[in-house]
Amino acid sequence: MFLEIDQLTMQFGGLLAVNNVSISIKKGKIHGLIGPNGSGKTTIFNVLSGYYKPTGGKVSFEGRTISGLPAYQITAAGFARTFQNMRLFKTMTVLENLLVAMGHHAKVGLLQEILNPVAVHQEEKKFVEKAMELLDLLEVADFANELATSLPYGHQRRVEMARALATNPKVILLDEPAAGLNEVETEDLRKTLLKIRDLGVTIFLVEHDMKLVMEVCEEISVLDYGKKIAEGTGAAISKDPVVIEAYLGQEEDR
Ligand code: ADP
Ligand code: MG
């Protein structure tokens, strides 16, 4: 039992955004979550990351219930995420975006800095080294000292992923990482996802690019109107009539 979403429900007024959904995510895998717009994917991520307290059901991680915990405790338990709409710190450099995520400023207090400047310097060096390693992994190390928002869009998305990894997560939630990327960038993203998985980080991936999802996910869960309607390998769900039906008319209806 690694990550268990158990009969999860999230109701907003009269709307059941997530309706009794159970998903079991295995350690070290890439698990896909797909479904038409408005089917509840981001809401599940918001519950997982502690942004919402579910109105029903629970989430357990490594045997412990985490749903309902405040976001910082969920981060501490080993969760990190990226957002459907990117949220980099606009006035910071690429490197600073990572250092902030690492809690660098929280750890190195002013008092410590006065009492033991050498130790602080050592500590700082370790953070910078770790951050640079991640930027290197995501192939954006060359931009470390540029303003994050001055980078091309595809690079900013990589920085956002590096920042999520900077907290040393066990699970990373990626909300439509391929959105807005061109074909070449999407292919790079595919390789990056595999690299992240090979670090031992479990990936829960919301994505509209079916080709990408099919290529990288060991297992895929399909949502429609807040309910799980199918689950299995890419090969299995792409043939599932229920899934095909849910996607037909997606453009006209929603
Ligand atoms: P998806 O990510 O699959 O496109 P969402 O999880 O964003 O879907 O949304 C699922 C449904 O829940 C949508 O109908 C959306 O409008 C609604 N919803 C999401 N967040 C809220 C909220 N905070 N308050 C009210 N309704 C919400
Ligand atoms: Mg969404």
PDB file of C-alpha atoms and ligand atoms in Angstrom:
ATOM      1  CA  MET A   1       0.000   0.000   0.000  1.00  0.00           C
ATOM      2  CA  PHE A   2       1.843   3.067  -1.221  1.00  0.00           C
ATOM      3  CA  LEU A   3      -0.701   5.713  -2.157  1.00  0.00           C
ATOM      4  CA  GLU A   4      -4.374   4.848  -1.736  1.00  0.00           C
ATOM      5  CA  ILE A   5      -7.197   7.118  -2.778  1.00  0.00           C
ATOM      6  CA  ASP A   6     -10.172   5.547  -1.083  1.00  0.00           C
ATOM      7  CA  GLN A   7     -13.753   6.431  -2.021  1.00  0.00           C
ATOM      8  CA  LEU A   8     -12.776  10.056  -2.333  1.00  0.00           C
ATOM      9  CA  THR A   9     -15.541  12.612  -2.720  1.00  0.00           C
ATOM     10  CA  MET A  10     -15.275  16.370  -3.106  1.00  0.00           C
ATOM     11  CA  GLN A  11     -18.492  18.291  -3.230  1.00  0.00           C
ATOM     12  CA  PHE A  12     -18.729  22.009  -3.975  1.00  0.00           C
ATOM     13  CA  GLY A  13     -22.272  23.082  -3.084  1.00  0.00           C
ATOM     14  CA  GLY A  14     -24.470  20.966  -5.317  1.00  0.00           C
ATOM     15  CA  LEU A  15     -21.630  19.840  -7.559  1.00  0.00           C
ATOM     16  CA  LEU A  16     -19.895  16.520  -7.046  1.00  0.00           C
ATOM     17  CA  ALA A  17     -16.520  17.367  -8.583  1.00  0.00           C
ATOM     18  CA  VAL A  18     -15.092  14.040  -7.397  1.00  0.00           C
ATOM     19  CA  ASN A  19     -17.563  11.241  -6.781  1.00  0.00           C
ATOM     20  CA  ASN A  20     -16.470   8.210  -4.773  1.00  0.00           C
ATOM     21  CA  VAL A  21     -13.182   7.671  -6.574  1.00  0.00           C
ATOM     22  CA  SER A  22     -10.724   4.967  -5.516  1.00  0.00           C
ATOM     23  CA  ILE A  23      -7.287   4.735  -7.106  1.00  0.00           C
ATOM     24  CA  SER A  24      -4.310   2.737  -5.953  1.00  0.00           C
ATOM     25  CA  ILE A  25      -0.923   4.072  -7.009  1.00  0.00           C
ATOM     26  CA  LYS A  26       2.110   1.849  -6.898  1.00  0.00           C
ATOM     27  CA  LYS A  27       5.500   2.986  -5.721  1.00  0.00           C
ATOM     28  CA  GLY A  28       7.977   3.939  -8.422  1.00  0.00           C
ATOM     29  CA  LYS A  29       5.419   3.980 -11.255  1.00  0.00           C
ATOM     30  CA  ILE A  30       3.980   6.607 -13.525  1.00  0.00           C
ATOM     31  CA  HIS A  31       0.208   6.547 -13.019  1.00  0.00           C
ATOM     32  CA  GLY A  32      -1.932   8.517 -15.457  1.00  0.00           C
ATOM     33  CA  LEU A  33      -5.166  10.346 -14.670  1.00  0.00           C
ATOM     34  CA  ILE A  34      -7.170  11.352 -17.705  1.00  0.00           C
ATOM     35  CA  GLY A  35     -10.674  12.543 -18.481  1.00  0.00           C
ATOM     36  CA  PRO A  36     -12.525  15.323 -20.272  1.00  0.00           C
ATOM     37  CA  ASN A  37     -12.317  18.902 -19.025  1.00  0.00           C
ATOM     38  CA  GLY A  38     -14.151  19.362 -15.749  1.00  0.00           C
ATOM     39  CA  SER A  39     -14.039  15.672 -14.873  1.00  0.00           C
ATOM     40  CA  GLY A  40     -12.321  16.306 -11.523  1.00  0.00           C
ATOM     41  CA  LYS A  41      -8.631  15.682 -12.209  1.00  0.00           C
ATOM     42  CA  THR A  42      -7.249  18.906 -10.759  1.00  0.00           C
ATOM     43  CA  THR A  43      -9.642  18.638  -7.826  1.00  0.00           C
ATOM     44  CA  ILE A  44      -8.133  15.253  -6.950  1.00  0.00           C
ATOM     45  CA  PHE A  45      -4.685  16.880  -7.045  1.00  0.00           C
ATOM     46  CA  ASN A  46      -5.942  19.708  -4.851  1.00  0.00           C
ATOM     47  CA  VAL A  47      -7.157  17.201  -2.287  1.00  0.00           C
ATOM     48  CA  LEU A  48      -3.939  15.181  -2.487  1.00  0.00           C
ATOM     49  CA  SER A  49      -1.817  18.249  -1.908  1.00  0.00           C
ATOM     50  CA  GLY A  50      -3.890  19.459   1.040  1.00  0.00           C
ATOM     51  CA  TYR A  51      -5.541  22.392  -0.678  1.00  0.00           C
ATOM     52  CA  TYR A  52      -9.008  20.946  -0.007  1.00  0.00           C
ATOM     53  CA  LYS A  53     -10.261  18.709   2.750  1.00  0.00           C
ATOM     54  CA  PRO A  54     -12.361  16.032   1.035  1.00  0.00           C
ATOM     55  CA  THR A  55     -16.063  15.875   1.846  1.00  0.00           C
ATOM     56  CA  GLY A  56     -15.907  12.090   1.772  1.00  0.00           C
ATOM     57  CA  GLY A  57     -13.436   9.224   1.717  1.00  0.00           C
ATOM     58  CA  LYS A  58      -9.759   9.469   2.444  1.00  0.00           C
ATOM     59  CA  VAL A  59      -6.245   9.319   1.069  1.00  0.00           C
ATOM     60  CA  SER A  60      -3.591   7.243   2.754  1.00  0.00           C
ATOM     61  CA  PHE A  61       0.093   7.295   2.056  1.00  0.00           C
ATOM     62  CA  GLU A  62       2.478   4.645   3.314  1.00  0.00           C
ATOM     63  CA  GLY A  63      -0.210   3.431   5.686  1.00  0.00           C
ATOM     64  CA  ARG A  64      -1.087   6.795   7.177  1.00  0.00           C
ATOM     65  CA  THR A  65      -4.146   8.945   6.455  1.00  0.00           C
ATOM     66  CA  ILE A  66      -3.013  12.224   4.922  1.00  0.00           C
ATOM     67  CA  SER A  67      -6.260  13.679   3.566  1.00  0.00           C
ATOM     68  CA  GLY A  68      -7.356  16.671   5.600  1.00  0.00           C
ATOM     69  CA  LEU A  69      -3.839  17.446   6.787  1.00  0.00           C
ATOM     70  CA  PRO A  70      -2.610  20.978   6.106  1.00  0.00           C
ATOM     71  CA  ALA A  71      -0.622  21.368   2.888  1.00  0.00           C
ATOM     72  CA  TYR A  72       2.732  21.850   4.625  1.00  0.00           C
ATOM     73  CA  GLN A  73       2.351  18.513   6.409  1.00  0.00           C
ATOM     74  CA  ILE A  74       1.524  16.806   3.135  1.00  0.00           C
ATOM     75  CA  THR A  75       4.638  18.355   1.602  1.00  0.00           C
ATOM     76  CA  ALA A  76       6.621  17.099   4.576  1.00  0.00           C
ATOM     77  CA  ALA A  77       5.143  13.625   4.070  1.00  0.00           C
ATOM     78  CA  GLY A  78       6.706  13.621   0.595  1.00  0.00           C
ATOM     79  CA  PHE A  79       4.353  15.262  -1.890  1.00  0.00           C
ATOM     80  CA  ALA A  80       5.171  17.913  -4.462  1.00  0.00           C
ATOM     81  CA  ARG A  81       3.258  19.225  -7.438  1.00  0.00           C
ATOM     82  CA  THR A  82       3.216  21.434 -10.465  1.00  0.00           C
ATOM     83  CA  PHE A  83       0.186  23.452 -11.495  1.00  0.00           C
ATOM     84  CA  GLN A  84      -1.972  23.505 -14.600  1.00  0.00           C
ATOM     85  CA  ASN A  85      -1.215  27.224 -14.747  1.00  0.00           C
ATOM     86  CA  MET A  86       2.403  27.684 -13.930  1.00  0.00           C
ATOM     87  CA  ARG A  87       3.219  29.404 -10.662  1.00  0.00           C
ATOM     88  CA  LEU A  88       6.877  30.341 -10.665  1.00  0.00           C
ATOM     89  CA  PHE A  89       8.004  33.218  -8.481  1.00  0.00           C
ATOM     90  CA  LYS A  90       8.179  36.033 -10.981  1.00  0.00           C
ATOM     91  CA  THR A  91      10.742  38.292  -9.347  1.00  0.00           C
ATOM     92  CA  MET A  92      13.193  35.467  -8.616  1.00  0.00           C
ATOM     93  CA  THR A  93      15.886  33.810 -10.632  1.00  0.00           C
ATOM     94  CA  VAL A  94      15.600  30.179 -11.646  1.00  0.00           C
ATOM     95  CA  LEU A  95      18.000  29.162  -8.862  1.00  0.00           C
ATOM     96  CA  GLU A  96      16.169  31.250  -6.259  1.00  0.00           C
ATOM     97  CA  ASN A  97      12.897  29.557  -7.184  1.00  0.00           C
ATOM     98  CA  LEU A  98      14.459  26.253  -6.144  1.00  0.00           C
ATOM     99  CA  LEU A  99      16.197  27.568  -3.037  1.00  0.00           C
ATOM    100  CA  VAL A 100      12.940  28.964  -1.713  1.00  0.00           C
ATOM    101  CA  ALA A 101      11.232  25.613  -2.255  1.00  0.00           C
ATOM    102  CA  MET A 102      14.026  23.905  -0.331  1.00  0.00           C
ATOM    103  CA  GLY A 103      13.215  26.006   2.703  1.00  0.00           C
ATOM    104  CA  HIS A 104      16.685  27.477   2.488  1.00  0.00           C
ATOM    105  CA  HIS A 105      15.669  30.716   4.142  1.00  0.00           C
ATOM    106  CA  ALA A 106      13.763  28.976   6.887  1.00  0.00           C
ATOM    107  CA  LYS A 107      16.735  26.815   7.845  1.00  0.00           C
ATOM    108  CA  VAL A 108      19.417  29.454   7.850  1.00  0.00           C
ATOM    109  CA  GLY A 109      18.208  31.940  10.429  1.00  0.00           C
ATOM    110  CA  LEU A 110      19.740  35.333  11.051  1.00  0.00           C
ATOM    111  CA  LEU A 111      20.977  34.367  14.511  1.00  0.00           C
ATOM    112  CA  GLN A 112      22.777  31.350  13.110  1.00  0.00           C
ATOM    113  CA  GLU A 113      24.283  33.559  10.476  1.00  0.00           C
ATOM    114  CA  ILE A 114      25.711  35.889  13.130  1.00  0.00           C
ATOM    115  CA  LEU A 115      26.911  33.103  15.445  1.00  0.00           C
ATOM    116  CA  ASN A 116      28.306  30.732  12.873  1.00  0.00           C
ATOM    117  CA  PRO A 117      28.805  32.291   9.442  1.00  0.00           C
ATOM    118  CA  VAL A 118      31.104  29.507   8.210  1.00  0.00           C
ATOM    119  CA  ALA A 119      28.546  26.785   8.965  1.00  0.00           C
ATOM    120  CA  VAL A 120      25.876  28.865   7.277  1.00  0.00           C
ATOM    121  CA  HIS A 121      28.042  29.222   4.236  1.00  0.00           C
ATOM    122  CA  GLN A 122      28.564  25.442   4.105  1.00  0.00           C
ATOM    123  CA  GLU A 123      24.846  24.861   4.463  1.00  0.00           C
ATOM    124  CA  GLU A 124      24.117  27.340   1.701  1.00  0.00           C
ATOM    125  CA  LYS A 125      26.605  25.651  -0.591  1.00  0.00           C
ATOM    126  CA  LYS A 126      24.873  22.311  -0.117  1.00  0.00           C
ATOM    127  CA  PHE A 127      21.516  23.811  -1.060  1.00  0.00           C
ATOM    128  CA  VAL A 128      22.941  25.491  -4.131  1.00  0.00           C
ATOM    129  CA  GLU A 129      24.686  22.282  -5.216  1.00  0.00           C
ATOM    130  CA  LYS A 130      21.494  20.256  -4.843  1.00  0.00           C
ATOM    131  CA  ALA A 131      19.501  22.886  -6.747  1.00  0.00           C
ATOM    132  CA  MET A 132      22.066  22.970  -9.541  1.00  0.00           C
ATOM    133  CA  GLU A 133      21.961  19.168  -9.806  1.00  0.00           C
ATOM    134  CA  LEU A 134      18.209  19.304 -10.319  1.00  0.00           C
ATOM    135  CA  LEU A 135      18.462  22.130 -12.854  1.00  0.00           C
ATOM    136  CA  ASP A 136      21.056  20.068 -14.663  1.00  0.00           C
ATOM    137  CA  LEU A 137      18.764  17.019 -14.653  1.00  0.00           C
ATOM    138  CA  LEU A 138      15.992  19.149 -16.168  1.00  0.00           C
ATOM    139  CA  GLU A 139      18.485  20.683 -18.595  1.00  0.00           C
ATOM    140  CA  VAL A 140      17.977  24.277 -17.505  1.00  0.00           C
ATOM    141  CA  ALA A 141      21.171  24.765 -15.465  1.00  0.00           C
ATOM    142  CA  ASP A 142      22.459  27.323 -17.981  1.00  0.00           C
ATOM    143  CA  PHE A 143      19.630  29.650 -16.976  1.00  0.00           C
ATOM    144  CA  ALA A 144      20.190  29.418 -13.195  1.00  0.00           C
ATOM    145  CA  ASN A 145      20.773  33.138 -12.773  1.00  0.00           C
ATOM    146  CA  GLU A 146      18.157  34.387 -15.218  1.00  0.00           C
ATOM    147  CA  LEU A 147      14.796  35.669 -14.056  1.00  0.00           C
ATOM    148  CA  ALA A 148      12.545  32.600 -14.134  1.00  0.00           C
ATOM    149  CA  THR A 149       9.853  34.347 -16.146  1.00  0.00           C
ATOM    150  CA  SER A 150      12.309  35.533 -18.799  1.00  0.00           C
ATOM    151  CA  LEU A 151      12.748  31.942 -20.013  1.00  0.00           C
ATOM    152  CA  PRO A 152      10.803  30.442 -22.919  1.00  0.00           C
ATOM    153  CA  TYR A 153       7.616  28.708 -21.789  1.00  0.00           C
ATOM    154  CA  GLY A 154       8.902  25.154 -22.217  1.00  0.00           C
ATOM    155  CA  HIS A 155      11.944  25.943 -20.078  1.00  0.00           C
ATOM    156  CA  GLN A 156       9.802  27.526 -17.384  1.00  0.00           C
ATOM    157  CA  ARG A 157       7.835  24.299 -17.136  1.00  0.00           C
ATOM    158  CA  ARG A 158      11.117  22.455 -16.566  1.00  0.00           C
ATOM    159  CA  VAL A 159      12.082  24.883 -13.840  1.00  0.00           C
ATOM    160  CA  GLU A 160       8.703  24.290 -12.230  1.00  0.00           C
ATOM    161  CA  MET A 161       9.402  20.561 -12.244  1.00  0.00           C
ATOM    162  CA  ALA A 162      12.889  21.068 -10.819  1.00  0.00           C
ATOM    163  CA  ARG A 163      11.371  23.209  -8.087  1.00  0.00           C
ATOM    164  CA  ALA A 164       8.863  20.478  -7.238  1.00  0.00           C
ATOM    165  CA  LEU A 165      11.727  17.977  -7.003  1.00  0.00           C
ATOM    166  CA  ALA A 166      13.695  20.326  -4.760  1.00  0.00           C
ATOM    167  CA  THR A 167      11.650  19.285  -1.724  1.00  0.00           C
ATOM    168  CA  ASN A 168      12.825  15.666  -2.206  1.00  0.00           C
ATOM    169  CA  PRO A 169       9.348  14.304  -2.807  1.00  0.00           C
ATOM    170  CA  LYS A 170       8.379  10.643  -2.869  1.00  0.00           C
ATOM    171  CA  VAL A 171       5.407  11.501  -5.075  1.00  0.00           C
ATOM    172  CA  ILE A 172       5.133  14.246  -7.651  1.00  0.00           C
ATOM    173  CA  LEU A 173       1.772  15.398  -9.023  1.00  0.00           C
ATOM    174  CA  LEU A 174       2.045  16.868 -12.515  1.00  0.00           C
ATOM    175  CA  ASP A 175      -0.996  18.728 -13.821  1.00  0.00           C
ATOM    176  CA  GLU A 176      -0.893  18.855 -17.628  1.00  0.00           C
ATOM    177  CA  PRO A 177       2.872  19.297 -18.017  1.00  0.00           C
ATOM    178  CA  ALA A 178       2.659  19.007 -21.821  1.00  0.00           C
ATOM    179  CA  ALA A 179       0.067  21.768 -22.210  1.00  0.00           C
ATOM    180  CA  GLY A 180       1.474  24.492 -24.449  1.00  0.00           C
ATOM    181  CA  LEU A 181       4.527  22.469 -25.469  1.00  0.00           C
ATOM    182  CA  ASN A 182       5.416  21.781 -29.085  1.00  0.00           C
ATOM    183  CA  GLU A 183       6.177  18.314 -30.405  1.00  0.00           C
ATOM    184  CA  VAL A 184       9.926  18.478 -29.735  1.00  0.00           C
ATOM    185  CA  GLU A 185       9.404  19.815 -26.221  1.00  0.00           C
ATOM    186  CA  THR A 186       6.837  17.085 -25.548  1.00  0.00           C
ATOM    187  CA  GLU A 187       9.311  14.431 -26.606  1.00  0.00           C
ATOM    188  CA  ASP A 188      11.869  15.982 -24.230  1.00  0.00           C
ATOM    189  CA  LEU A 189       9.236  15.939 -21.511  1.00  0.00           C
ATOM    190  CA  ARG A 190       8.674  12.227 -22.111  1.00  0.00           C
ATOM    191  CA  LYS A 191      12.357  11.557 -21.465  1.00  0.00           C
ATOM    192  CA  THR A 192      12.322  13.840 -18.433  1.00  0.00           C
ATOM    193  CA  LEU A 193       9.380  11.970 -16.916  1.00  0.00           C
ATOM    194  CA  LEU A 194      11.260   8.701 -17.272  1.00  0.00           C
ATOM    195  CA  LYS A 195      14.350  10.275 -15.692  1.00  0.00           C
ATOM    196  CA  ILE A 196      12.304  11.485 -12.731  1.00  0.00           C
ATOM    197  CA  ARG A 197      10.750   8.061 -12.330  1.00  0.00           C
ATOM    198  CA  ASP A 198      14.190   6.486 -12.462  1.00  0.00           C
ATOM    199  CA  LEU A 199      15.207   8.662  -9.518  1.00  0.00           C
ATOM    200  CA  GLY A 200      12.628   6.648  -7.581  1.00  0.00           C
ATOM    201  CA  VAL A 201       9.975   9.361  -7.536  1.00  0.00           C
ATOM    202  CA  THR A 202       6.438   8.105  -8.128  1.00  0.00           C
ATOM    203  CA  ILE A 203       4.600  10.218 -10.699  1.00  0.00           C
ATOM    204  CA  PHE A 204       0.870  10.894 -10.767  1.00  0.00           C
ATOM    205  CA  LEU A 205       0.275  12.470 -14.156  1.00  0.00           C
ATOM    206  CA  VAL A 206      -2.731  14.436 -15.374  1.00  0.00           C
ATOM    207  CA  GLU A 207      -2.321  14.971 -19.085  1.00  0.00           C
ATOM    208  CA  HIS A 208      -4.393  15.543 -22.213  1.00  0.00           C
ATOM    209  CA  ASP A 209      -1.697  14.428 -24.644  1.00  0.00           C
ATOM    210  CA  MET A 210      -2.848  10.842 -25.108  1.00  0.00           C
ATOM    211  CA  LYS A 211       0.236   9.766 -26.987  1.00  0.00           C
ATOM    212  CA  LEU A 212       2.440  10.867 -24.100  1.00  0.00           C
ATOM    213  CA  VAL A 213       0.173   9.287 -21.497  1.00  0.00           C
ATOM    214  CA  MET A 214       0.080   5.986 -23.357  1.00  0.00           C
ATOM    215  CA  GLU A 215       3.848   5.970 -23.765  1.00  0.00           C
ATOM    216  CA  VAL A 216       4.904   6.654 -20.187  1.00  0.00           C
ATOM    217  CA  CYS A 217       2.140   5.400 -17.891  1.00  0.00           C
ATOM    218  CA  GLU A 218       2.141   1.889 -16.536  1.00  0.00           C
ATOM    219  CA  GLU A 219      -1.448   2.361 -15.447  1.00  0.00           C
ATOM    220  CA  ILE A 220      -4.123   4.911 -16.288  1.00  0.00           C
ATOM    221  CA  SER A 221      -7.328   5.858 -14.458  1.00  0.00           C
ATOM    222  CA  VAL A 222     -10.096   7.550 -16.422  1.00  0.00           C
ATOM    223  CA  LEU A 223     -12.535  10.052 -14.939  1.00  0.00           C
ATOM    224  CA  ASP A 224     -15.784  11.370 -16.331  1.00  0.00           C
ATOM    225  CA  TYR A 225     -18.080  13.745 -14.435  1.00  0.00           C
ATOM    226  CA  GLY A 226     -16.154  13.090 -11.226  1.00  0.00           C
ATOM    227  CA  LYS A 227     -16.432   9.317 -11.432  1.00  0.00           C
ATOM    228  CA  LYS A 228     -13.824   6.743 -12.295  1.00  0.00           C
ATOM    229  CA  ILE A 229     -15.104   5.017 -15.420  1.00  0.00           C
ATOM    230  CA  ALA A 230     -12.132   2.864 -16.392  1.00  0.00           C
ATOM    231  CA  GLU A 231      -8.648   1.841 -15.349  1.00  0.00           C
ATOM    232  CA  GLY A 232      -5.849  -0.214 -16.797  1.00  0.00           C
ATOM    233  CA  THR A 233      -2.963  -0.153 -19.218  1.00  0.00           C
ATOM    234  CA  GLY A 234      -2.961   2.284 -22.122  1.00  0.00           C
ATOM    235  CA  ALA A 235      -3.670  -0.545 -24.521  1.00  0.00           C
ATOM    236  CA  ALA A 236      -6.706  -1.674 -22.514  1.00  0.00           C
ATOM    237  CA  ILE A 237      -8.315   1.701 -21.902  1.00  0.00           C
ATOM    238  CA  SER A 238      -7.830   2.971 -25.452  1.00  0.00           C
ATOM    239  CA  LYS A 239     -10.052   0.100 -26.630  1.00  0.00           C
ATOM    240  CA  ASP A 240     -12.613   0.519 -23.851  1.00  0.00           C
ATOM    241  CA  PRO A 241     -15.956   1.642 -25.340  1.00  0.00           C
ATOM    242  CA  VAL A 242     -16.861   3.497 -22.126  1.00  0.00           C
ATOM    243  CA  VAL A 243     -13.696   5.588 -22.446  1.00  0.00           C
ATOM    244  CA  ILE A 244     -14.194   6.240 -26.139  1.00  0.00           C
ATOM    245  CA  GLU A 245     -17.755   7.342 -25.424  1.00  0.00           C
ATOM    246  CA  ALA A 246     -16.622   9.778 -22.715  1.00  0.00           C
ATOM    247  CA  TYR A 247     -14.219  11.438 -25.096  1.00  0.00           C
ATOM    248  CA  LEU A 248     -16.641  11.643 -28.047  1.00  0.00           C
ATOM    249  CA  GLY A 249     -18.272  15.002 -28.298  1.00  0.00           C
ATOM    250  CA  GLN A 250     -15.902  16.407 -25.722  1.00  0.00           C
ATOM    251  CA  GLU A 251     -15.407  19.513 -27.843  1.00  0.00           C
ATOM    252  CA  GLU A 252     -19.109  20.216 -28.434  1.00  0.00           C
ATOM    253  CA  ASP A 253     -20.445  19.357 -24.984  1.00  0.00           C
ATOM    254  CA  ARG A 254     -18.061  21.014 -22.561  1.00  0.00           C
TER     255      ARG A 254
HETATM  256  P1  ADP B   1     -10.403  18.950 -14.553  1.00  0.00           P
HETATM  257  O1  ADP B   1      -9.095  19.260 -13.910  1.00  0.00           O
HETATM  258  O2  ADP B   1     -10.643  17.505 -14.797  1.00  0.00           O
HETATM  259  O3  ADP B   1     -10.608  19.738 -15.814  1.00  0.00           O
HETATM  260  P2  ADP B   1     -11.518  20.188 -12.182  1.00  0.00           P
HETATM  261  O4  ADP B   1     -11.106  19.275 -11.095  1.00  0.00           O
HETATM  262  O5  ADP B   1     -10.757  21.447 -12.322  1.00  0.00           O
HETATM  263  O6  ADP B   1     -11.564  19.405 -13.565  1.00  0.00           O
HETATM  264  O7  ADP B   1     -13.035  20.575 -11.981  1.00  0.00           O
HETATM  265  C1  ADP B   1     -14.038  19.613 -11.755  1.00  0.00           C
HETATM  266  C2  ADP B   1     -15.345  20.333 -11.504  1.00  0.00           C
HETATM  267  O8  ADP B   1     -15.304  20.950 -10.223  1.00  0.00           O
HETATM  268  C3  ADP B   1     -15.622  21.440 -12.502  1.00  0.00           C
HETATM  269  O9  ADP B   1     -17.010  21.450 -12.763  1.00  0.00           O
HETATM  270  C4  ADP B   1     -15.203  22.679 -11.757  1.00  0.00           C
HETATM  271  O10 ADP B   1     -15.883  23.819 -12.213  1.00  0.00           O
HETATM  272  C5  ADP B   1     -15.554  22.341 -10.331  1.00  0.00           C
HETATM  273  N1  ADP B   1     -14.716  23.005  -9.329  1.00  0.00           N
HETATM  274  C6  ADP B   1     -13.385  22.866  -9.172  1.00  0.00           C
HETATM  275  N2  ADP B   1     -12.937  23.590  -8.130  1.00  0.00           N
HETATM  276  C7  ADP B   1     -14.037  24.211  -7.614  1.00  0.00           C
HETATM  277  C8  ADP B   1     -14.256  25.114  -6.516  1.00  0.00           C
HETATM  278  N3  ADP B   1     -13.245  25.515  -5.730  1.00  0.00           N
HETATM  279  N4  ADP B   1     -15.502  25.537  -6.287  1.00  0.00           N
HETATM  280  C9  ADP B   1     -16.546  25.136  -7.063  1.00  0.00           C
HETATM  281  N5  ADP B   1     -16.406  24.285  -8.111  1.00  0.00           N
HETATM  282  C10 ADP B   1     -15.179  23.831  -8.385  1.00  0.00           C
HETATM  283 MG    MG B   2      -7.553  20.471 -14.545  1.00  0.00          MG
END
